[in-house]
């Protein structure tokens, strides 16, 4: 067979199967547009030189997006190949040799992957410019324009390489199918489903056990450090459970309904029997929809909450425009000398001392603790693995009052106490290192960039702080430098521009002095949080496209399968209204069940996800729940729209 003849067959196939192939090209094109954008950003010179902290996040996102894109394209190819089994069988029956069949389908997929590559290249550049501007907006970099986003040859080459590899994998799979299968086997594969498990009760038991274990981990995990490990374990358990329960539980439940006398009513009989067939053939796909839907909701709610808490976190982390931190260990003999030295260093950076405003000196030290009842125990290095271990931040009252513009007074045996995870502490006294302190609980003052759960204590004076410092040093064997007291000088400036002052003030950095510029800190802060939000949106789009794609394929596949059954039901005298009613109920149960499962998964996972989100600063539980509910509502609306559109396609095919 000549190339021109094979090309004609391929073009006819493309036209005949456009209902499946157009969505395949568009969805795969979107996947590789996102991959192209990620590669372009990773190699963009403006991003590399202007946002150094962002590059590692983008590289990580590029790998994740690439993997997800490949997975979804391979899934789409599997659906297309399954629909082409009948065509391959007919070609064989008509006398075409297997090498000719392979040539026709190879040319057909060459057209498809060429269109995908074209969409990825053009769309990657056009939408990449929008993504580039959006990313810089998230990072509060307003001095950027599209000229900083040139066409990336590397992105085009890498995208082309991945697309070509996927094309070769598709051709190899196709060749293998053609060479090992007879026409009869190919026709049977056209209507084969995932099948009903023979040991469905064992699969059901496995699903219930793994789901219970995953939910138990999600609901009982406490603390950020423990959540990091347990989250991935819980996710894997819930994924296995979702697949197992869709395969087994639905079959068991539907078969139990067949034992009821109401089963023989027309609508229920048609619905249950139809559902039993659909569930057996589509269980894995429905489970995939549920898992991808959960991924969309969890990802977008988490990254959105992280980003929009950034402003609050920043203000708590650095209360003034500038901070100078001494590296010396503070005690009662040198604290005045160290604070005066810091003050003089700062005053040298301005023309007039009056330009330094809102200044104050603060002292603090940090360690690890464990609270049991009314006792706060200082932990050593070996005890940090305890699930109840918390960070302990101790500050002085003068610095606390100056920072927050308050006038609180404390007695020698009094302390202020807060927790960065719990809004209201029910504590009246604490025993610490042999001393008992009266407790006055206050709003959280622990720097919000502290990732883990922490207690904050404000003491009356430096003498009381030294008591804590000695406990810290003793517990850690003198190895932990943060157990020692540090001194910081915090200030704002007036009457001088930031650009001019920044050139002067950066000379303060020295071996024993740490200088912090709030604006630079904010830039890095937005780079990290904006980067995570951007990557989260990209991954959320991929999950959403994958969810829509699977729903669409399931509706189209169901339409082709039901077209023949519709004719049979009409021939035996069933009314159109009854047929449509039974099929509508089947479709609704099929495609709404993954939505319900996704929402349940996300609600159960909200606690452990919230613990992970807390790594990026103090975020309130109520705020996260509001964000989660908003994302669920948006996803619900999108899901309904997709279901409505794909249902029309289903009925058009059936008719």
XYZ file of C-alpha atoms in Angstrom:
655
model
C 0.000 0.000 0.000
C 1.385 3.390 -0.992
C 1.733 6.263 1.453
C -0.902 8.330 -0.398
C -3.486 5.551 -0.140
C -2.727 5.005 3.541
C -3.024 8.746 4.042
C -6.539 8.735 2.522
C -7.633 5.943 4.895
C -6.132 7.851 7.829
C -7.945 11.070 6.947
C -11.256 9.209 6.641
C -10.676 7.671 10.071
C -9.979 11.094 11.538
C -13.217 12.451 10.129
C -15.253 9.428 11.233
C -13.917 9.495 14.819
C -13.839 13.262 15.366
C -16.138 12.961 18.400
C -13.291 11.269 20.282
C -10.234 12.661 18.527
C -11.011 16.386 18.786
C -11.253 16.228 22.614
C -8.093 14.085 22.638
C -6.151 16.699 20.666
C -7.514 19.622 22.694
C -6.999 18.050 26.133
C -3.533 16.740 25.270
C -2.700 20.117 23.750
C -3.682 21.830 27.008
C -1.497 19.415 28.982
C 1.530 20.189 26.850
C 0.788 23.916 26.800
C 1.190 23.792 30.579
C 4.359 21.718 30.268
C 5.740 24.142 27.680
C 4.997 27.076 29.990
C 6.770 25.424 32.923
C 9.899 24.710 30.852
C 9.849 28.264 29.464
C 9.654 29.739 32.963
C 12.410 27.460 34.253
C 14.748 28.650 31.472
C 13.629 32.295 31.458
C 16.593 34.600 32.186
C 14.395 37.205 33.903
C 13.039 34.622 36.351
C 16.491 33.104 36.913
C 18.144 36.422 37.785
C 15.205 38.212 39.425
C 13.581 35.373 41.385
C 16.319 32.929 42.354
C 14.274 31.312 45.125
C 11.496 30.513 42.645
C 13.553 28.399 40.241
C 13.651 25.294 42.446
C 9.839 25.442 42.841
C 9.353 25.812 39.075
C 11.735 22.912 38.346
C 9.803 20.726 40.766
C 6.533 21.800 39.151
C 7.919 21.154 35.666
C 8.674 17.529 36.557
C 5.245 17.011 38.162
C 3.404 18.606 35.230
C 5.417 16.533 32.738
C 4.621 13.278 34.533
C 0.904 14.090 34.835
C 0.716 15.140 31.172
C 2.283 11.856 30.045
C -0.088 9.813 32.246
C -3.213 11.542 30.930
C -2.113 11.328 27.294
C -1.386 7.602 27.663
C -4.838 7.128 29.193
C -6.459 9.030 26.305
C -4.525 6.937 23.787
C -5.814 3.769 25.493
C -9.401 4.949 25.041
C -8.799 5.793 21.380
C -7.117 2.462 20.676
C -10.002 0.624 22.289
C -12.492 2.463 20.061
C -10.366 1.605 17.016
C -10.457 -2.150 17.623
C -13.553 -2.479 15.443
C -11.878 -0.513 12.641
C -8.773 -2.685 12.856
C -10.911 -5.830 12.735
C -12.803 -4.595 9.674
C -9.545 -3.793 7.909
C -8.373 -7.355 8.555
C -11.648 -8.844 7.329
C -11.425 -6.754 4.150
C -8.052 -8.311 3.435
C -5.593 -5.604 4.417
C -2.256 -6.913 5.650
C -1.184 -6.113 9.164
C 1.671 -3.904 7.978
C -0.846 -1.853 5.949
C -3.137 -1.490 8.964
C -0.191 -0.369 11.046
C 0.756 2.195 8.399
C -2.770 3.662 8.267
C -3.150 4.024 12.016
C 0.435 5.284 12.394
C -0.274 8.062 9.889
C -3.536 8.842 11.671
C -1.805 9.238 15.027
C 0.995 11.185 13.356
C -1.611 13.775 12.349
C -3.029 13.798 15.871
C 0.305 14.230 17.629
C 1.403 16.852 15.096
C -1.706 18.883 15.950
C -0.984 18.409 19.658
C 2.579 19.663 19.156
C 1.346 22.675 17.167
C -1.173 23.574 19.879
C 1.460 23.128 22.600
C 3.998 25.321 20.781
C 1.701 28.173 19.767
C -0.452 28.007 22.893
C 2.607 27.645 25.115
C 4.003 30.935 23.834
C 0.727 32.881 23.801
C -0.639 31.658 27.122
C 2.895 31.533 28.505
C 3.052 35.308 28.273
C -0.151 35.569 30.305
C 1.161 33.013 32.797
C 4.458 34.912 33.050
C 2.679 38.181 33.800
C 0.321 36.421 36.219
C 3.196 34.762 38.071
C 5.013 38.077 38.490
C 1.763 39.672 39.666
C 1.442 36.988 42.331
C 4.987 37.813 43.410
C 4.212 41.573 43.418
C 6.791 42.242 40.687
C 5.137 45.042 38.726
C 8.123 46.099 36.628
C 7.769 43.271 34.114
C 6.361 43.094 30.572
C 5.963 40.490 27.825
C 9.340 41.461 26.351
C 10.899 39.590 29.274
C 9.254 36.381 28.005
C 10.953 35.485 24.702
C 10.179 32.345 22.722
C 11.943 29.449 24.447
C 13.672 27.055 22.056
C 14.388 24.698 24.958
C 10.658 24.493 25.780
C 9.804 23.732 22.147
C 12.513 21.056 21.871
C 11.607 19.340 25.162
C 7.894 19.394 24.331
C 8.649 17.967 20.887
C 10.807 15.203 22.383
C 8.086 14.157 24.853
C 5.371 14.232 22.152
C 7.519 12.153 19.759
C 8.242 9.605 22.508
C 4.509 9.318 23.238
C 3.822 8.894 19.519
C 6.396 6.091 19.290
C 4.905 4.385 22.375
C 1.459 4.608 20.747
C 2.703 3.096 17.473
C 4.474 0.275 19.326
C 1.322 -0.502 21.342
C -0.740 -0.420 18.178
C 1.665 -2.693 16.279
C 1.690 -5.166 19.155
C -2.137 -5.212 19.262
C -2.420 -5.707 15.509
C 0.142 -8.487 15.319
C -1.097 -10.606 18.252
C -4.881 -10.199 17.783
C -7.306 -11.814 15.372
C -10.293 -9.889 13.935
C -12.638 -11.722 16.333
C -10.538 -10.765 19.355
C -10.440 -7.147 18.225
C -14.228 -7.025 17.917
C -14.617 -8.483 21.413
C -12.172 -5.937 22.868
C -14.388 -3.152 21.556
C -16.989 -3.960 24.192
C -14.800 -5.395 26.947
C -14.810 -3.621 30.277
C -12.712 -3.844 33.390
C -14.733 -6.846 34.464
C -16.226 -7.953 37.760
C -13.732 -9.227 40.329
C -14.152 -12.924 41.107
C -13.216 -12.365 44.763
C -15.278 -9.246 45.138
C -15.857 -9.766 48.868
C -12.112 -9.916 49.498
C -11.686 -6.802 47.378
C -14.515 -5.179 49.344
C -12.867 -6.089 52.660
C -9.528 -4.751 51.424
C -11.202 -1.504 50.348
C -12.976 -1.003 53.674
C -9.802 -1.690 55.664
C -7.597 0.631 53.600
C -10.244 3.391 53.550
C -10.680 3.161 57.319
C -6.915 3.250 57.806
C -6.507 6.249 55.494
C -9.344 8.156 57.149
C -8.053 7.263 60.624
C -4.591 8.630 59.798
C -6.086 11.809 58.335
C -8.313 12.426 61.353
C -5.906 11.509 64.152
C -2.624 12.973 62.901
C -1.463 15.900 65.016
C 1.248 18.422 64.359
C 2.985 19.547 61.204
C 6.035 17.273 61.332
C 3.945 14.134 61.694
C 1.511 15.282 58.982
C 4.263 15.513 56.342
C 4.895 11.758 56.455
C 1.378 10.582 57.235
C -0.267 12.620 54.482
C 1.295 10.590 51.676
C 0.530 7.315 53.446
C -3.108 8.352 53.875
C -3.353 9.451 50.228
C -2.063 6.102 48.951
C -4.420 4.160 51.225
C -7.443 6.210 50.118
C -6.517 5.822 46.428
C -6.296 2.018 46.783
C -9.538 2.001 48.764
C -11.402 4.124 46.200
C -10.511 1.779 43.356
C -11.277 -1.329 45.410
C -14.635 -0.075 46.660
C -15.775 1.116 43.250
C -14.918 -2.282 41.808
C -16.502 -4.357 44.585
C -18.901 -2.379 46.782
C -21.018 -1.034 43.926
C -21.419 -4.509 42.445
C -22.390 -5.979 45.822
C -24.875 -3.176 46.533
C -26.565 -3.461 43.148
C -26.832 -7.244 43.370
C -28.484 -6.924 46.767
C -31.136 -4.679 45.175
C -31.982 -7.474 42.736
C -33.241 -9.526 45.689
C -35.958 -6.997 46.561
C -39.417 -7.361 45.064
C -39.327 -3.733 43.889
C -36.517 -4.709 41.510
C -39.053 -5.915 38.923
C -40.679 -2.512 38.519
C -39.903 -1.217 35.003
C -37.789 1.839 35.847
C -35.832 0.158 38.664
C -35.340 -3.029 36.673
C -33.852 -1.140 33.740
C -31.826 1.196 35.956
C -30.304 -1.470 38.246
C -29.522 -3.927 35.472
C -28.030 -1.132 33.367
C -26.037 0.195 36.305
C -24.719 -3.263 37.115
C -23.334 -3.530 33.605
C -21.964 0.011 33.653
C -20.365 -0.306 37.076
C -18.587 -3.520 36.119
C -17.208 -1.962 32.960
C -16.476 1.543 34.239
C -15.539 1.169 37.906
C -11.873 2.058 37.447
C -12.687 5.161 35.426
C -15.242 6.367 37.971
C -12.718 5.850 40.768
C -10.207 7.885 38.739
C -12.731 10.732 38.442
C -13.246 10.688 42.222
C -9.495 10.753 42.900
C -8.782 13.496 40.361
C -11.675 15.551 41.719
C -10.216 15.236 45.207
C -6.869 16.357 43.819
C -8.419 19.468 42.269
C -10.166 20.499 45.493
C -7.288 19.764 47.888
C -4.623 21.361 45.693
C -6.466 24.588 44.909
C -7.818 25.117 48.437
C -4.383 24.571 50.001
C -2.333 26.807 47.695
C -4.975 29.549 47.695
C -5.019 29.643 51.483
C -1.224 29.667 51.629
C -0.969 32.634 49.300
C -3.660 34.818 50.782
C -2.265 34.374 54.282
C 1.095 35.761 53.101
C 0.409 39.388 54.078
C -0.587 38.482 57.597
C 2.400 36.157 57.962
C 4.812 38.811 56.753
C 3.625 41.480 59.185
C 3.970 39.066 62.076
C 7.359 37.760 60.944
C 9.043 41.179 60.592
C 7.226 43.953 62.485
C 9.480 46.793 61.246
C 11.115 47.675 57.933
C 14.572 46.636 59.145
C 16.027 44.340 61.767
C 19.593 43.934 63.010
C 20.328 40.798 65.048
C 23.448 40.359 67.146
C 25.203 37.004 67.121
C 26.488 37.414 70.680
C 25.048 35.462 73.577
C 23.231 37.916 75.840
C 23.507 37.972 79.633
C 23.033 40.519 82.454
C 26.531 41.906 81.935
C 26.536 42.667 78.216
C 22.942 43.248 77.157
C 23.193 47.058 77.378
C 26.490 47.113 75.528
C 25.180 44.900 72.719
C 21.934 46.872 72.306
C 23.817 50.193 72.298
C 26.260 48.843 69.697
C 23.377 47.843 67.429
C 21.739 51.219 67.920
C 24.933 53.120 67.044
C 25.447 51.005 63.940
C 21.955 51.881 62.760
C 22.357 55.582 63.508
C 25.459 55.682 61.277
C 23.268 54.800 58.279
C 21.203 58.029 58.484
C 22.045 61.714 58.227
C 20.022 62.566 61.302
C 19.103 60.351 64.257
C 15.501 61.582 64.004
C 15.192 59.674 60.718
C 15.193 56.434 62.741
C 11.617 55.941 63.974
C 9.500 53.274 65.680
C 12.653 51.592 66.957
C 12.831 49.111 69.795
C 15.184 46.472 71.199
C 13.958 42.914 71.638
C 15.420 39.802 73.276
C 14.393 36.226 72.591
C 15.499 32.616 72.763
C 14.065 29.378 71.395
C 13.993 25.704 72.254
C 11.667 22.699 72.265
C 9.085 21.767 74.848
C 6.304 19.372 75.704
C 3.203 20.424 77.622
C 1.474 17.927 79.906
C -1.299 19.355 82.022
C 0.068 22.387 83.865
C 3.704 21.392 83.345
C 5.923 22.603 80.499
C 8.931 20.328 80.061
C 12.004 21.460 78.135
C 13.114 18.754 75.692
C 16.569 17.602 74.695
C 17.647 16.755 71.152
C 16.721 13.072 71.508
C 13.124 13.907 72.404
C 12.327 16.011 69.347
C 10.827 13.036 67.502
C 7.969 12.968 70.001
C 4.609 13.687 68.378
C 3.782 16.057 71.254
C 6.981 18.131 70.988
C 6.460 21.829 70.236
C 8.725 24.764 69.605
C 9.022 27.279 72.455
C 9.617 30.946 71.668
C 10.466 33.230 74.631
C 10.539 37.027 74.351
C 10.859 39.997 76.707
C 8.011 42.235 77.852
C 9.619 45.566 76.866
C 10.121 44.416 73.274
C 6.617 42.920 73.170
C 4.993 46.156 74.356
C 7.068 48.293 71.989
C 6.290 46.064 69.015
C 2.522 45.929 69.570
C 2.215 49.400 71.186
C 0.856 47.988 74.443
C 1.416 48.793 78.119
C 1.143 45.402 79.787
C 2.811 44.905 83.173
C 3.873 41.603 84.711
C 4.843 40.403 88.165
C 7.953 38.282 88.726
C 5.894 35.088 88.707
C 3.699 36.040 85.724
C 4.072 35.251 82.015
C 2.103 35.861 78.826
C 1.320 32.684 76.878
C 0.052 31.945 73.376
C -0.088 29.085 70.885
C 0.176 29.658 67.139
C -2.353 26.887 66.395
C -4.878 27.289 69.221
C -6.715 30.602 69.461
C -7.757 30.335 73.109
C -5.674 28.502 75.701
C -7.353 27.370 78.917
C -4.239 27.652 81.082
C -3.964 29.497 84.394
C -0.593 28.339 85.656
C 2.474 26.508 84.376
C 5.260 24.688 86.180
C 8.541 25.191 84.331
C 11.928 24.057 85.618
C 10.843 23.962 89.252
C 9.082 27.335 89.169
C 5.338 27.966 88.948
C 4.159 30.880 86.808
C 0.775 32.516 86.674
C -0.425 32.590 83.051
C -2.184 35.334 81.122
C -3.159 34.089 77.676
C -2.859 36.526 74.765
C -3.238 36.534 70.980
C -0.566 34.753 68.997
C 2.727 36.651 68.737
C 4.958 33.800 67.533
C 6.461 34.859 64.166
C 4.035 33.518 61.588
C 6.799 32.175 59.341
C 7.435 29.528 62.015
C 6.104 26.397 60.346
C 5.461 24.076 63.260
C 3.174 24.289 66.247
C 4.743 26.513 68.871
C 4.176 28.053 72.282
C 5.097 31.680 72.849
C 6.022 33.050 76.268
C 6.657 36.675 77.249
C 8.608 37.147 80.489
C 8.908 40.218 82.688
C 12.616 40.918 82.250
C 15.973 39.620 81.099
C 16.622 37.955 84.435
C 13.606 35.670 83.936
C 14.652 35.020 80.354
C 18.068 33.876 81.575
C 16.260 31.329 83.734
C 14.677 29.895 80.582
C 17.921 30.079 78.622
C 19.774 28.040 81.237
C 17.022 25.414 81.110
C 17.349 25.281 77.312
C 21.129 24.986 77.345
C 21.019 22.335 80.050
C 18.413 20.274 78.188
C 20.329 20.396 74.908
C 23.739 19.892 76.456
C 24.835 23.325 75.260
C 24.733 22.165 71.629
C 21.782 24.235 70.424
C 22.865 27.799 69.623
C 19.250 28.979 69.430
C 18.873 28.130 73.131
C 20.990 31.205 73.857
C 19.502 34.694 74.137
C 19.811 36.955 71.112
C 19.338 40.708 70.838
C 17.668 42.464 67.907
C 17.211 46.095 66.984
C 14.104 46.879 64.917
C 13.375 50.190 63.198
C 11.757 52.187 60.395
C 13.174 55.231 58.596
C 11.637 58.468 57.351
C 12.811 61.270 55.121
C 14.966 59.058 52.893
C 14.067 56.921 49.895
C 14.243 53.149 50.100
C 16.628 52.934 47.124
C 19.054 55.399 48.650
C 18.839 53.967 52.156
C 19.205 50.354 51.029
C 22.679 51.151 49.664
C 23.729 52.457 53.061
C 22.078 49.947 55.307
C 23.398 46.783 53.656
C 26.886 47.540 54.951
C 25.600 46.497 58.385
C 26.000 42.815 57.528
C 28.988 41.363 59.384
C 30.169 38.061 60.832
C 28.436 38.575 64.169
C 25.481 40.608 62.898
C 22.514 39.488 60.802
C 20.660 42.135 58.814
C 17.073 41.660 57.607
C 15.423 43.942 55.063
C 11.642 43.540 55.246
C 11.177 44.410 51.578
C 13.701 41.785 50.469
C 12.144 39.320 52.875
C 8.725 40.117 51.413
C 10.076 39.549 47.895
C 11.355 36.088 48.827
C 8.147 35.469 50.733
C 6.007 36.191 47.675
C 8.358 34.239 45.439
C 7.790 31.127 47.519
C 4.070 31.595 48.178
C 3.315 32.967 44.703
C 5.320 30.127 43.187
C 3.382 27.514 45.133
C 0.071 29.128 44.163
C 1.108 29.186 40.494
C 2.237 25.546 40.528
C -0.909 24.598 42.433
C -3.110 26.310 39.836
C -1.259 24.523 37.001
C -1.613 21.129 38.705
C -5.244 21.904 39.547
C -5.926 22.682 35.872
C -4.320 19.377 34.866
C -6.450 17.449 37.372
C -9.541 19.321 36.198
C -8.804 18.666 32.513
C -8.194 15.003 33.343
C -11.490 14.814 35.223
C -13.417 16.441 32.351
C -11.655 14.200 29.834
C -12.583 10.987 31.649
C -16.204 12.143 32.100
C -16.405 12.968 28.396
C -14.929 9.624 27.323
C -17.277 7.746 29.651
C -20.308 9.541 28.235
C -19.230 8.957 24.637
C -18.366 5.306 25.292
C -21.703 4.801 27.049
C -23.468 6.441 24.104
C -21.950 4.064 21.563
C -22.652 1.054 23.806
C -26.258 2.109 24.521
C -27.162 2.938 20.926
C -27.616 -0.740 20.101
C -29.473 -1.424 23.359
C -31.835 1.495 22.711
C -32.837 -0.041 19.414
C -33.508 -3.400 21.053
C -35.617 -1.809 23.812
C -37.638 0.098 21.209
C -38.152 -3.054 19.169
C -39.589 -4.912 22.174
C -42.098 -2.083 22.729
C -40.645 0.036 25.542
C -41.691 3.688 25.484
C -39.102 6.383 24.755
C -39.933 8.188 28.009
C -39.286 5.027 30.069
C -36.001 4.324 28.271
C -34.795 7.897 28.709
C -35.831 7.992 32.385
C -33.965 4.779 33.229
C -30.830 5.860 31.364
C -30.885 9.333 32.916
C -30.995 7.836 36.407
C -28.088 5.539 35.506
C -25.970 8.403 34.194
C -26.710 10.590 37.196
C -25.780 7.875 39.674
C -22.678 6.991 37.690
C -21.264 10.453 37.293
C -22.520 12.104 40.486
C -21.165 9.366 42.741
C -17.511 10.367 42.039
C -18.408 13.967 42.916
C -19.847 12.894 46.264
C -16.860 10.640 46.955
C -14.450 13.498 46.111
C -16.186 15.878 48.516
C -16.207 13.276 51.321
C -12.492 12.551 50.780
C -11.686 16.272 50.932
C -13.735 16.913 54.067
C -12.034 14.031 55.879
C -8.609 15.146 54.620
C -9.177 18.778 55.644
C -7.565 18.317 59.076
C -4.283 16.819 57.878
C -4.144 19.194 54.885
C -4.643 22.113 57.272
C -1.692 20.872 59.316
C 0.441 20.898 56.158
C -0.776 24.357 55.171
C 0.327 25.562 58.587
C 3.925 24.975 57.487
C 3.628 28.250 55.598
C 2.515 30.279 58.581
C -0.259 30.864 61.057
C -3.495 30.135 59.207
C -6.786 29.946 61.063
C -8.891 26.804 60.856
C -12.032 28.788 60.099
C -10.384 30.604 57.191
C -9.175 27.355 55.671
C -12.661 25.835 55.945
C -14.169 28.856 54.171
C -11.583 28.525 51.395
C -12.219 24.769 51.124
C -15.985 25.299 50.931
C -15.547 27.939 48.201
C -13.351 25.638 46.095
C -15.812 22.750 46.542
C -18.679 25.002 45.423
C -16.784 26.156 42.310
C -15.781 22.584 41.445
C -19.398 21.472 41.961
C -20.654 24.080 39.480
C -17.995 23.153 36.893
C -18.813 19.465 37.354
C -22.520 20.112 36.767
C -21.799 22.080 33.592
C -19.527 19.342 32.259
C -22.133 16.693 33.063
C -24.859 18.676 31.309
C -22.763 19.243 28.170
C -21.538 15.640 27.947
C -25.061 14.320 28.556
C -26.238 16.121 25.429
C -23.428 14.478 23.469
C -24.476 11.111 24.919
C -28.118 11.518 23.825
C -27.078 12.722 20.377
C -25.012 9.564 19.894
C -27.781 7.308 21.186
C -30.373 8.847 18.871
